[in-house]
Short mmCIF file of C-alpha atoms and ligand atoms in Angstrom, two decimals:
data_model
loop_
_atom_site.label_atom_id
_atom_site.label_comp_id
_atom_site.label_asym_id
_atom_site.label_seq_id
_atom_site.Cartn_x
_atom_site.Cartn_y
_atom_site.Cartn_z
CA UNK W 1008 -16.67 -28.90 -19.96
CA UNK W 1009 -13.37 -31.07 -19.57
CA UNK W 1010 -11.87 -28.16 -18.93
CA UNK W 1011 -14.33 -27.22 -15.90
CA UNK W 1012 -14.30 -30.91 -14.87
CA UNK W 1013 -10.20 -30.76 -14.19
CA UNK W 1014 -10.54 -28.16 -11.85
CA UNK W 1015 -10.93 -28.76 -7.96
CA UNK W 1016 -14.34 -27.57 -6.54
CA UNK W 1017 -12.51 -25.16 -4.66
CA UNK W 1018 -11.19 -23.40 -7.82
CA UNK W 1019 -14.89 -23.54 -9.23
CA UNK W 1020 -16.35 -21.88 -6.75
CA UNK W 1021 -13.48 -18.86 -6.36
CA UNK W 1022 -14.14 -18.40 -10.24
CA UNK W 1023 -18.15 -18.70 -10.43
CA UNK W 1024 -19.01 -17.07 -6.72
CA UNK W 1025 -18.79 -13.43 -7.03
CA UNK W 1026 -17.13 -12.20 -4.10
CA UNK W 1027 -18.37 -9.55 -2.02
CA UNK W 1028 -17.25 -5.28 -2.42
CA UNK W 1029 -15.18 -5.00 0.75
CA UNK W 1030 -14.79 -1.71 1.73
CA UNK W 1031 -13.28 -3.05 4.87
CA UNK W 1032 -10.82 -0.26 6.07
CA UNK W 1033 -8.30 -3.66 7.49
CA UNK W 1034 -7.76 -6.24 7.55
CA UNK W 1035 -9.09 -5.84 4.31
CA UNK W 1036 -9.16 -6.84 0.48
CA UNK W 1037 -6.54 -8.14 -0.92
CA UNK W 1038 -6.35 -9.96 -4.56
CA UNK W 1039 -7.77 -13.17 -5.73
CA UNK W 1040 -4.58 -14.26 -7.11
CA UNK W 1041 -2.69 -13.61 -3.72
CA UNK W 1042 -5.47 -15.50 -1.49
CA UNK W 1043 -5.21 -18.42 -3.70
CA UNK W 1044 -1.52 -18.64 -3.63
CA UNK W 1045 -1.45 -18.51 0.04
CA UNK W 1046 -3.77 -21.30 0.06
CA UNK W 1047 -1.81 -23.53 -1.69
CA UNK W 1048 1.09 -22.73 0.56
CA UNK W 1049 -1.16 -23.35 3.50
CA UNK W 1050 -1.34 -26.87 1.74
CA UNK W 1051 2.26 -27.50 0.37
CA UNK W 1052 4.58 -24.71 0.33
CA UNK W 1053 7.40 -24.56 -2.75
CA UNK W 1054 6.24 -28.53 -3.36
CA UNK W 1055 7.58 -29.23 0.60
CA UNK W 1056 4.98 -31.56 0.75
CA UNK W 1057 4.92 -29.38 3.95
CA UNK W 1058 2.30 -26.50 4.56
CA UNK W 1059 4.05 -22.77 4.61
CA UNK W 1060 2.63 -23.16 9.01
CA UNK W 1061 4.83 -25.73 9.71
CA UNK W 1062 8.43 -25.00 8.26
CA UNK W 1063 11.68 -23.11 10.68
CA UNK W 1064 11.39 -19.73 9.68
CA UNK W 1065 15.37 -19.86 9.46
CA UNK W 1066 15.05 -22.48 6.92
CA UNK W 1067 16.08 -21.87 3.44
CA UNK W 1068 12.58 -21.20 1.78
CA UNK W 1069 11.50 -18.78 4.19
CA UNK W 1070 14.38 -16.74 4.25
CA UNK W 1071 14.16 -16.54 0.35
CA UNK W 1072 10.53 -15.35 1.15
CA UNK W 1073 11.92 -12.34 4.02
CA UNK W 1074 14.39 -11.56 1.37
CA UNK W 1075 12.37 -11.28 -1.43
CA UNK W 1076 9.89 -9.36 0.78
CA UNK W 1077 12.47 -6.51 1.92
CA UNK W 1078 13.67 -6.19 -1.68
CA UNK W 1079 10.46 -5.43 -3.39
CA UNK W 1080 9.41 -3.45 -0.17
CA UNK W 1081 12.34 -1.28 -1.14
CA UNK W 1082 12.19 -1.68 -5.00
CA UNK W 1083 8.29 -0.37 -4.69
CA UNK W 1084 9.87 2.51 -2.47
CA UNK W 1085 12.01 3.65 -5.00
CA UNK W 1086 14.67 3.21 -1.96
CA UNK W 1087 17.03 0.24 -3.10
CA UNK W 1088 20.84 1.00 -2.82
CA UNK W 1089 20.20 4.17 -0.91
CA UNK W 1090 21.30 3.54 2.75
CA UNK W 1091 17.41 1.73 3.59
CA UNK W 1092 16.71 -1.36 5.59
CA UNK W 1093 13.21 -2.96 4.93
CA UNK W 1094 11.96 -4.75 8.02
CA UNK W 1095 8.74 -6.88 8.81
CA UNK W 1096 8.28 -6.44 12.56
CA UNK W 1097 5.30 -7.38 14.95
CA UNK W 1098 3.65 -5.63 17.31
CA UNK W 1099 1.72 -3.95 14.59
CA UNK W 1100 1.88 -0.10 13.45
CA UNK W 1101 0.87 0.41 17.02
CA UNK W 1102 4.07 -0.91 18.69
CA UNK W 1103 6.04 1.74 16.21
CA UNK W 1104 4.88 4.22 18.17
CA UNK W 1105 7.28 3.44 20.68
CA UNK W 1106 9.52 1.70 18.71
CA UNK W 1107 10.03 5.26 16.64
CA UNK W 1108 11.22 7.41 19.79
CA UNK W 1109 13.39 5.20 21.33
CA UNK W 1110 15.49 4.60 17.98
CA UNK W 1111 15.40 8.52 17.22
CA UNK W 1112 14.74 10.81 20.14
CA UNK W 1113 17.46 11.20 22.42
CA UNK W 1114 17.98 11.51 26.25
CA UNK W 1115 16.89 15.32 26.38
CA UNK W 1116 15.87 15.85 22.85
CA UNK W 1117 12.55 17.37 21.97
CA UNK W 1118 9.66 15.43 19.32
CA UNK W 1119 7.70 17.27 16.60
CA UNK W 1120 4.32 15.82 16.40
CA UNK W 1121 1.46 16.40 13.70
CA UNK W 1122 -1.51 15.80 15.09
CA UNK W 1123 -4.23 14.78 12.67
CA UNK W 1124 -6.27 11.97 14.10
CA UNK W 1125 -6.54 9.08 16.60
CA UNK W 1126 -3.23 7.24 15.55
CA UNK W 1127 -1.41 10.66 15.59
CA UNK W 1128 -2.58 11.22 19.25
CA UNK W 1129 -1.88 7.40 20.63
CA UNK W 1130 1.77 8.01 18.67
CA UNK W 1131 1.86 11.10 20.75
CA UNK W 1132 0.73 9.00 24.02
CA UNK W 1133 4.08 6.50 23.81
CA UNK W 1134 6.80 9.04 22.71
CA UNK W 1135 5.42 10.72 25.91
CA UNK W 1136 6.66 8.49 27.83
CA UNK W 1137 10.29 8.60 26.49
CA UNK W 1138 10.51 12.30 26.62
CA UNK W 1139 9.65 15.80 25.65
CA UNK W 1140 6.94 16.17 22.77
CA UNK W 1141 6.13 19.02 21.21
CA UNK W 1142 2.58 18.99 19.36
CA UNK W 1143 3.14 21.29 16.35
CA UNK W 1144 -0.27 21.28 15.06
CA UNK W 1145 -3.74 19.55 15.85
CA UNK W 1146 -6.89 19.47 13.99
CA UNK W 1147 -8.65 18.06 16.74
CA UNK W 1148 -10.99 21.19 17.62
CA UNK W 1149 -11.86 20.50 14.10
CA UNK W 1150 -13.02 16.94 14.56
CA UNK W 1151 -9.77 16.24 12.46
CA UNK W 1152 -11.44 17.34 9.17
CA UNK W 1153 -8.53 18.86 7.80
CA UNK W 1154 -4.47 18.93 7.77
CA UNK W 1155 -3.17 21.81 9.61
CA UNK W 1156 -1.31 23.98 6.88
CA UNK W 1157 1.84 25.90 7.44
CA UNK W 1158 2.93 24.27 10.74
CA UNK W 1159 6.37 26.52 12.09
CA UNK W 1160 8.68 23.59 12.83
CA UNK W 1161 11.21 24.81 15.25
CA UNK W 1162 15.21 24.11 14.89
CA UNK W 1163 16.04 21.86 17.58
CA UNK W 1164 13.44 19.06 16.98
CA UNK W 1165 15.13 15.46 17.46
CA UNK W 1166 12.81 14.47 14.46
CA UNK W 1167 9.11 15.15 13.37
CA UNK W 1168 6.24 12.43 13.49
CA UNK W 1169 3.24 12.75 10.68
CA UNK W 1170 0.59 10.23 9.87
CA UNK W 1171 0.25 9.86 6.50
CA UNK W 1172 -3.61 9.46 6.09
CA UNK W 1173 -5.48 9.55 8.92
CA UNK W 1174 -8.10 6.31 8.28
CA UNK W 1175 -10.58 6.91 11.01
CA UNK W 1176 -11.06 10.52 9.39
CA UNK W 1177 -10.34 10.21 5.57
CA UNK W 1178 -7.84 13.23 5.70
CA UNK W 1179 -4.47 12.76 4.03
CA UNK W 1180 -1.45 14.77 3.44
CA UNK W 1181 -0.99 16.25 0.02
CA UNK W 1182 2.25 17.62 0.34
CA UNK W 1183 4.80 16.49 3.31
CA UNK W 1184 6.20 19.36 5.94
CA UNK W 1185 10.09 20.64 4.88
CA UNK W 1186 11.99 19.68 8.03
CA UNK W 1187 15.86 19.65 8.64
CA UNK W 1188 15.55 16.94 11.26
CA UNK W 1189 14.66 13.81 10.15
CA UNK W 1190 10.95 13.33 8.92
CA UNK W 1191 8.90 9.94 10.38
CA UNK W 1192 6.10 8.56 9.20
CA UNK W 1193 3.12 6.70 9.95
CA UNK W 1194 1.81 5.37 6.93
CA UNK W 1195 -0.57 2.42 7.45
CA UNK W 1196 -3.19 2.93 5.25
CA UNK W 1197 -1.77 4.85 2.21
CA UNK W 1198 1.84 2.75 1.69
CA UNK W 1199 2.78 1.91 -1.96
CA UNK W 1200 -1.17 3.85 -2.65
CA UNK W 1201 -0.08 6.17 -5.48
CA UNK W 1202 3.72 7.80 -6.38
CA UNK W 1203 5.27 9.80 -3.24
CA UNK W 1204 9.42 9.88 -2.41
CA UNK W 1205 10.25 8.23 0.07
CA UNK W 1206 13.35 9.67 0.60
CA UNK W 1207 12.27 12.34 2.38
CA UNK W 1208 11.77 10.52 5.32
CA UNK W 1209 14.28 8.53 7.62
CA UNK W 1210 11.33 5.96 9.25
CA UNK W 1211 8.44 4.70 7.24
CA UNK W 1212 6.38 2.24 8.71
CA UNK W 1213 3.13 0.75 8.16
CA UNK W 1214 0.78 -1.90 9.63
CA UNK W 1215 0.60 -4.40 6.73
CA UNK W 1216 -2.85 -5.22 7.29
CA UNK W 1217 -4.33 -2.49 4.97
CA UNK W 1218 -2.54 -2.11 2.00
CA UNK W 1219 0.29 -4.48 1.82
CA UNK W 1220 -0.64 -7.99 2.88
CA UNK W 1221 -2.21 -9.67 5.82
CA UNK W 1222 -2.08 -8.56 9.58
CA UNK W 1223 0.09 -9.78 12.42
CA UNK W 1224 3.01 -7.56 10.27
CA UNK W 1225 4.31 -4.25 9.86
CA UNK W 1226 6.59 -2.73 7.49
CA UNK W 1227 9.52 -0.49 8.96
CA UNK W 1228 11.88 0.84 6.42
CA UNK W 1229 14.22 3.15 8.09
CA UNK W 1230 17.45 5.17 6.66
CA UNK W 1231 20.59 3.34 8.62
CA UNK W 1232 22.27 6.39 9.43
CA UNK W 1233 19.70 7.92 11.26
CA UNK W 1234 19.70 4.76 13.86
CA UNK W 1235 22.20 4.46 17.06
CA UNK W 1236 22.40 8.26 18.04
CA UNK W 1237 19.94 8.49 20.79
CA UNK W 1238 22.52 7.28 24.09
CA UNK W 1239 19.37 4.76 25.08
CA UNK W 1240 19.72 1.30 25.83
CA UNK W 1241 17.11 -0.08 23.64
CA UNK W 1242 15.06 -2.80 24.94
CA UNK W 1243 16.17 -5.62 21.98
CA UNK W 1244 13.08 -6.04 20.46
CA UNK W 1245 12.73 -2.55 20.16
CA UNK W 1246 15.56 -1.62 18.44
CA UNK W 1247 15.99 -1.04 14.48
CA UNK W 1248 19.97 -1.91 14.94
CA UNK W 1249 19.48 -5.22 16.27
CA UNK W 1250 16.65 -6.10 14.00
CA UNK W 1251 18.62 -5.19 10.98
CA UNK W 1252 21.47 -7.04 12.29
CA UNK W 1253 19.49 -10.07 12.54
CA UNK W 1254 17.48 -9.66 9.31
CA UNK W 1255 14.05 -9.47 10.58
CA UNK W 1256 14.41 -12.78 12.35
CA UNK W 1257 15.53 -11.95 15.73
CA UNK W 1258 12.71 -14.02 17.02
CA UNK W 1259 10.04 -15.97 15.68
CA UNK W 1260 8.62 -13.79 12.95
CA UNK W 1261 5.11 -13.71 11.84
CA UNK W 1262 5.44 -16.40 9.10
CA UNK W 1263 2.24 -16.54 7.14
CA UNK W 1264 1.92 -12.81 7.04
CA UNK W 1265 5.39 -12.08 5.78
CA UNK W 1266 4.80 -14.46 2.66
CA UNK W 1267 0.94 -12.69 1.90
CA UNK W 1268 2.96 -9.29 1.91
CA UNK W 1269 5.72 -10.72 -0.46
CA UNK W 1270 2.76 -12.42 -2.96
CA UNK W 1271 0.95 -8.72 -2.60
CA UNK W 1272 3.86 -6.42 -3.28
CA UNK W 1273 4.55 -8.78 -5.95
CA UNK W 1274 1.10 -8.54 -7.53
CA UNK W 1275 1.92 -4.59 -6.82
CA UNK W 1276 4.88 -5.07 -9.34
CA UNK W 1277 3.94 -7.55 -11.65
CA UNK W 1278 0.24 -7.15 -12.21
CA UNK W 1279 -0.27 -3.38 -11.03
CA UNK W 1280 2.64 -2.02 -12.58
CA UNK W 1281 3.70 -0.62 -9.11
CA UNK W 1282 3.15 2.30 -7.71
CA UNK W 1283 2.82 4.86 -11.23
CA UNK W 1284 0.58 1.90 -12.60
CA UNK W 1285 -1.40 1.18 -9.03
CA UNK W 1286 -2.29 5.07 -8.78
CA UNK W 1287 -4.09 5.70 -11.76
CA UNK W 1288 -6.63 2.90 -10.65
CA UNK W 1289 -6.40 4.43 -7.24
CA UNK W 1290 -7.11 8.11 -8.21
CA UNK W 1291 -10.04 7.00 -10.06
CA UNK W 1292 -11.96 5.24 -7.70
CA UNK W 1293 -11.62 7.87 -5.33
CA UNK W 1294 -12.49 10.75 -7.94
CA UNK W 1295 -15.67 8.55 -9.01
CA UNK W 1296 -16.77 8.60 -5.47
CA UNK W 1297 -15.56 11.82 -4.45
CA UNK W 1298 -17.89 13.60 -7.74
CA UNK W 1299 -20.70 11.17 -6.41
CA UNK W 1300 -20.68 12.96 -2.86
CA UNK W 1301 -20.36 16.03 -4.57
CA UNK W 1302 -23.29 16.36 -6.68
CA UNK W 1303 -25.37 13.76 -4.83
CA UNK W 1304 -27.23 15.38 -2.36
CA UNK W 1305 -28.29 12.66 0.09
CA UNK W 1306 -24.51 12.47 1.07
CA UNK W 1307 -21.93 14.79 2.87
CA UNK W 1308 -18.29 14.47 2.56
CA UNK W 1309 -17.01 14.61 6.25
CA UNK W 1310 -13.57 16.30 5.57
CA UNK W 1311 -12.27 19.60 3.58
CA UNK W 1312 -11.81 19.29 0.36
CA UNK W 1313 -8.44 20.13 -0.26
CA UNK W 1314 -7.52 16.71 2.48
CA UNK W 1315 -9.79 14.11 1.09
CA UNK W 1316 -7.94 11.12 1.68
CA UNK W 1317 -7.78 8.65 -1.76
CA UNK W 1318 -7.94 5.25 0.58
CA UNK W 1319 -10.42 6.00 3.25
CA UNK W 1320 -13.41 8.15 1.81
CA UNK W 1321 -15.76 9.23 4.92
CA UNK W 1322 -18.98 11.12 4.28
CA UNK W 1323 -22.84 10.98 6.15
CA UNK W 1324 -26.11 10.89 4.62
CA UNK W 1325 -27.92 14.59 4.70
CA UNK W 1326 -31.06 12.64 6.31
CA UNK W 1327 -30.64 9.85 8.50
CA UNK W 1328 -34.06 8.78 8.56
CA UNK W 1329 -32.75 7.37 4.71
CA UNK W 1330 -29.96 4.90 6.79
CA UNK W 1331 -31.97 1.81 6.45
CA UNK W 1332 -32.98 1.90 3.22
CA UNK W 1333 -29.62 2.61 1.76
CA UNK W 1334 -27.96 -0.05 3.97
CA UNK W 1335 -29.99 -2.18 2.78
CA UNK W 1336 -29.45 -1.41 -0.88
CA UNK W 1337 -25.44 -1.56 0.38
CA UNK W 1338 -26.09 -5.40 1.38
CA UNK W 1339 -28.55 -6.14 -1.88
CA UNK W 1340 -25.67 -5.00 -3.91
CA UNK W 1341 -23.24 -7.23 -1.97
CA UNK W 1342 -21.34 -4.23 -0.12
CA UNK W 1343 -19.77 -4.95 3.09
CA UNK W 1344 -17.80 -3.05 5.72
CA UNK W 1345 -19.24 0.32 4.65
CA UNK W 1346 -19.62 1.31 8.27
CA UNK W 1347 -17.62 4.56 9.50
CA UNK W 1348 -15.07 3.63 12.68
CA UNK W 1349 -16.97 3.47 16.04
CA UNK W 1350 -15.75 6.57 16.90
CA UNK W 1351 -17.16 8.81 14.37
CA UNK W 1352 -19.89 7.02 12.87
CA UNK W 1353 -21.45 7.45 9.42
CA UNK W 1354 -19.86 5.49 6.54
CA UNK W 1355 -16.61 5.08 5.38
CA UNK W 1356 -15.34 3.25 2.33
CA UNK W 1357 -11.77 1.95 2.37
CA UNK W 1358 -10.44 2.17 -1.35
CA UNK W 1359 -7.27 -0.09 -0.67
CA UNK W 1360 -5.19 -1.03 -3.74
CA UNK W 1361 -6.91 -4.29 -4.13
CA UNK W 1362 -10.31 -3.02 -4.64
CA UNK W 1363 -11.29 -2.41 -8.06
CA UNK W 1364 -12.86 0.14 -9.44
CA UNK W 1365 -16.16 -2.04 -10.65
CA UNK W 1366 -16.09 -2.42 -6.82
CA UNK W 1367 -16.61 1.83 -6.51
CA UNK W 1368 -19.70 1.76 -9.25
CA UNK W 1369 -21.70 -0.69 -7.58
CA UNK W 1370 -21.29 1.59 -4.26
CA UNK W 1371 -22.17 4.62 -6.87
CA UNK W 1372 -25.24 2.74 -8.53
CA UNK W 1373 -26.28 2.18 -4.49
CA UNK W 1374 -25.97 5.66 -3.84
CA UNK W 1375 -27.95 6.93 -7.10
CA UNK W 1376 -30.88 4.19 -6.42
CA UNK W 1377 -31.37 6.06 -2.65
C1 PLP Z 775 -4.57 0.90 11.64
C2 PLP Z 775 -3.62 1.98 11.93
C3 PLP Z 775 -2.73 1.91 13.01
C4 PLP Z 775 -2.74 0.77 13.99
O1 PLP Z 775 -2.21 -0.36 13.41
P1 PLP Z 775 -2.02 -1.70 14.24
O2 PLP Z 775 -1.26 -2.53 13.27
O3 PLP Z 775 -3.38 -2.22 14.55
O4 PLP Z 775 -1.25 -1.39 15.47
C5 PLP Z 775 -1.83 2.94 13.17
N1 PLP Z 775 -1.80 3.97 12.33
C6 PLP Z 775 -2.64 4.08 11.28
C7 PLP Z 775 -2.55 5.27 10.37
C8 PLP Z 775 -3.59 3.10 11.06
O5 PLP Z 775 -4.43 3.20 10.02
#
């Protein structure tokens, strides 16, 4: 009881109040120990006797935050001392989309694009506008249930675009195309997810609002040597060189959200045991759920098999006249954000890193109760 009586309401309530199963596809979960770190920074940052909201972002604390940030960016990458820069832009993963060709495509060059979903297809959209783009492969006639297979990738490409896991659809790729131009990837919502190298590609970004700390960031990490060969001018804030130059802090960064990615990727390291210890977790919430669609048969699994994304797991009930009573088992059990994305409808649960499993068998127990 003394014990209990020394600690601030607010720290009773985060340890008694069970919080809700946010299957949120982003922003999304992230850890208990990382939201209560930021809000003590919110209220004095490094013992400032400042809040984190009010300090120069050139000052010495935040820098040591950016720093620390790009390092274990890279460190979780498996990329440190091997010719990568880790960046935390804004603009979101959206903004990459332009960002990407105008660092790598040449005056005259030709694009490889994967198509494999909505944020393949608005990447498409922007390096449109910069010049030629060849779409190598869609799934679209498919309703983007699958990964095309076996896509020819010509010669003379400039470089090729993929997105990683497609989160509207729940598709993700297994195994990454062979290129001999340099590989770029969209990787929003499966970054630092489970073990992949990410040497093979020379531009890895990520919005960090799904799986590596709050939004109004993005993650770039992009091989050095690929940058400065296009012949562009590149509008400043638009270009890799001059962000690397400047260290992230050209202008004004996005403060806050740089130091929830740094206390995230360091729960990634510390707690998680990166990215070998953060898959095993990973793989079996999404098996758990994945056996549940399987051999339930009030559910459907919306994509092929041999795709199924391990973040975003999308399926539809066999009979919708069943939708409000398992919704409202869903709420009962204290499941949120279950919905699918506007566009596709049905339900989608987002399995981000911070989700734990017990999280997955209280969705299960829902789904057996129907
Ligand atoms: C969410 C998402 C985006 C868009 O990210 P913003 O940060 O909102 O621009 C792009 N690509 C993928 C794969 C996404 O999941």
């Amino acid at each position: 009881m003394i014990f209990l009586i020394k600690l601030s309401n607010l720290h009773i309530k985060t340890i008694f109040q069970m919080k809700k199963h946010n299957f949120a596809a982003g922003p999304s979960i992230l850890p208990q120990s990382v939201i209560e770190k930021a809000s003590q920074a919110l209220l004095n940052f490094n013992n400032m006797d400042l809040s984190i909201l009010e300090i120069s972002h050139r000052s010495k604390n935040f820098v040591a935050v950016v720093e620390n940030a790009q390092n274990l960016a890279l460190e979780l990458a498996g990329l440190k001392d091997k010719g990568y820069y880790a960046l935390f832009l804004q603009g979101g993963a959206s903004t990459q989309f332009l960002m990407a060709p105008y660092n790598f495509l040449p005056i005259g060059g030709t694009a490889g694009y994967i198509d494999t979903g909505t944020w393949s297809s608005g990447a498409i959209k922007e390096a449109k506008k910069l010049g030629n783009v060849n779409v190598l492969a869609s799934s679209k006639e498919n309703g983007y249930k699958n990964i095309p297979k076996n896509v020819a990738i010509p010669d003379d490409l400039s470089y090729l675009h993929i997105t990683s896991n497609n989160t509207i659809y729940g598709t993700e790729f297994k195994e990454f195309p062979k290129t001999k131009c340099p590989l770029l990837v969209d990787t929003s919502s499966d970054m630092f997810s489970h073990v992949v190298d990410y040497s093979q590609f020379d531009l890895i970004y990520a919005g960090a609002q799904k799986n590596i700390g709050a939004s109004g960031t993005t993650l770039v990490i992009v091989k050095q040597e690929a940058l400065g060969k296009t012949g562009r001018d590149i509008p400043s804030m638009l270009d890799y060189q001059l962000q690397i130059a400047k260290d992230s802090l050209y202008n004004t960064p996005s403060v806050f959200s740089i130091y929830v990615s740094m206390l995230n990727l360091e729960w990634l390291k510390n707690e998680m045991g990166g990215l070998q210890g953060i898959e095993k977790v990973n793989f079996a919430k999404a098996d758990l759920l994945y056996n549940e669609l399987d051999t339930n048969k009030n559910f459907i699994p919306y994509v092929d098999k041999a795709d199924r994304s391990i973040m975003n797991v999308t399926f539809n009930l066999a009979d919708e006249s069943l939708k409000e009573r398992f919704d409202k088992l869903c709420s009962e059990a204290g499941i949120v954000a279950l919905s699918g994305h506007r566009s596709v409808g049905g339900y989608r649960a987002s399995l981000y890193n911070a989700l734990p499993l017990e999280s997955v068998k209280v969705l299960v127990e829902a789904m057996r109760a129907l």
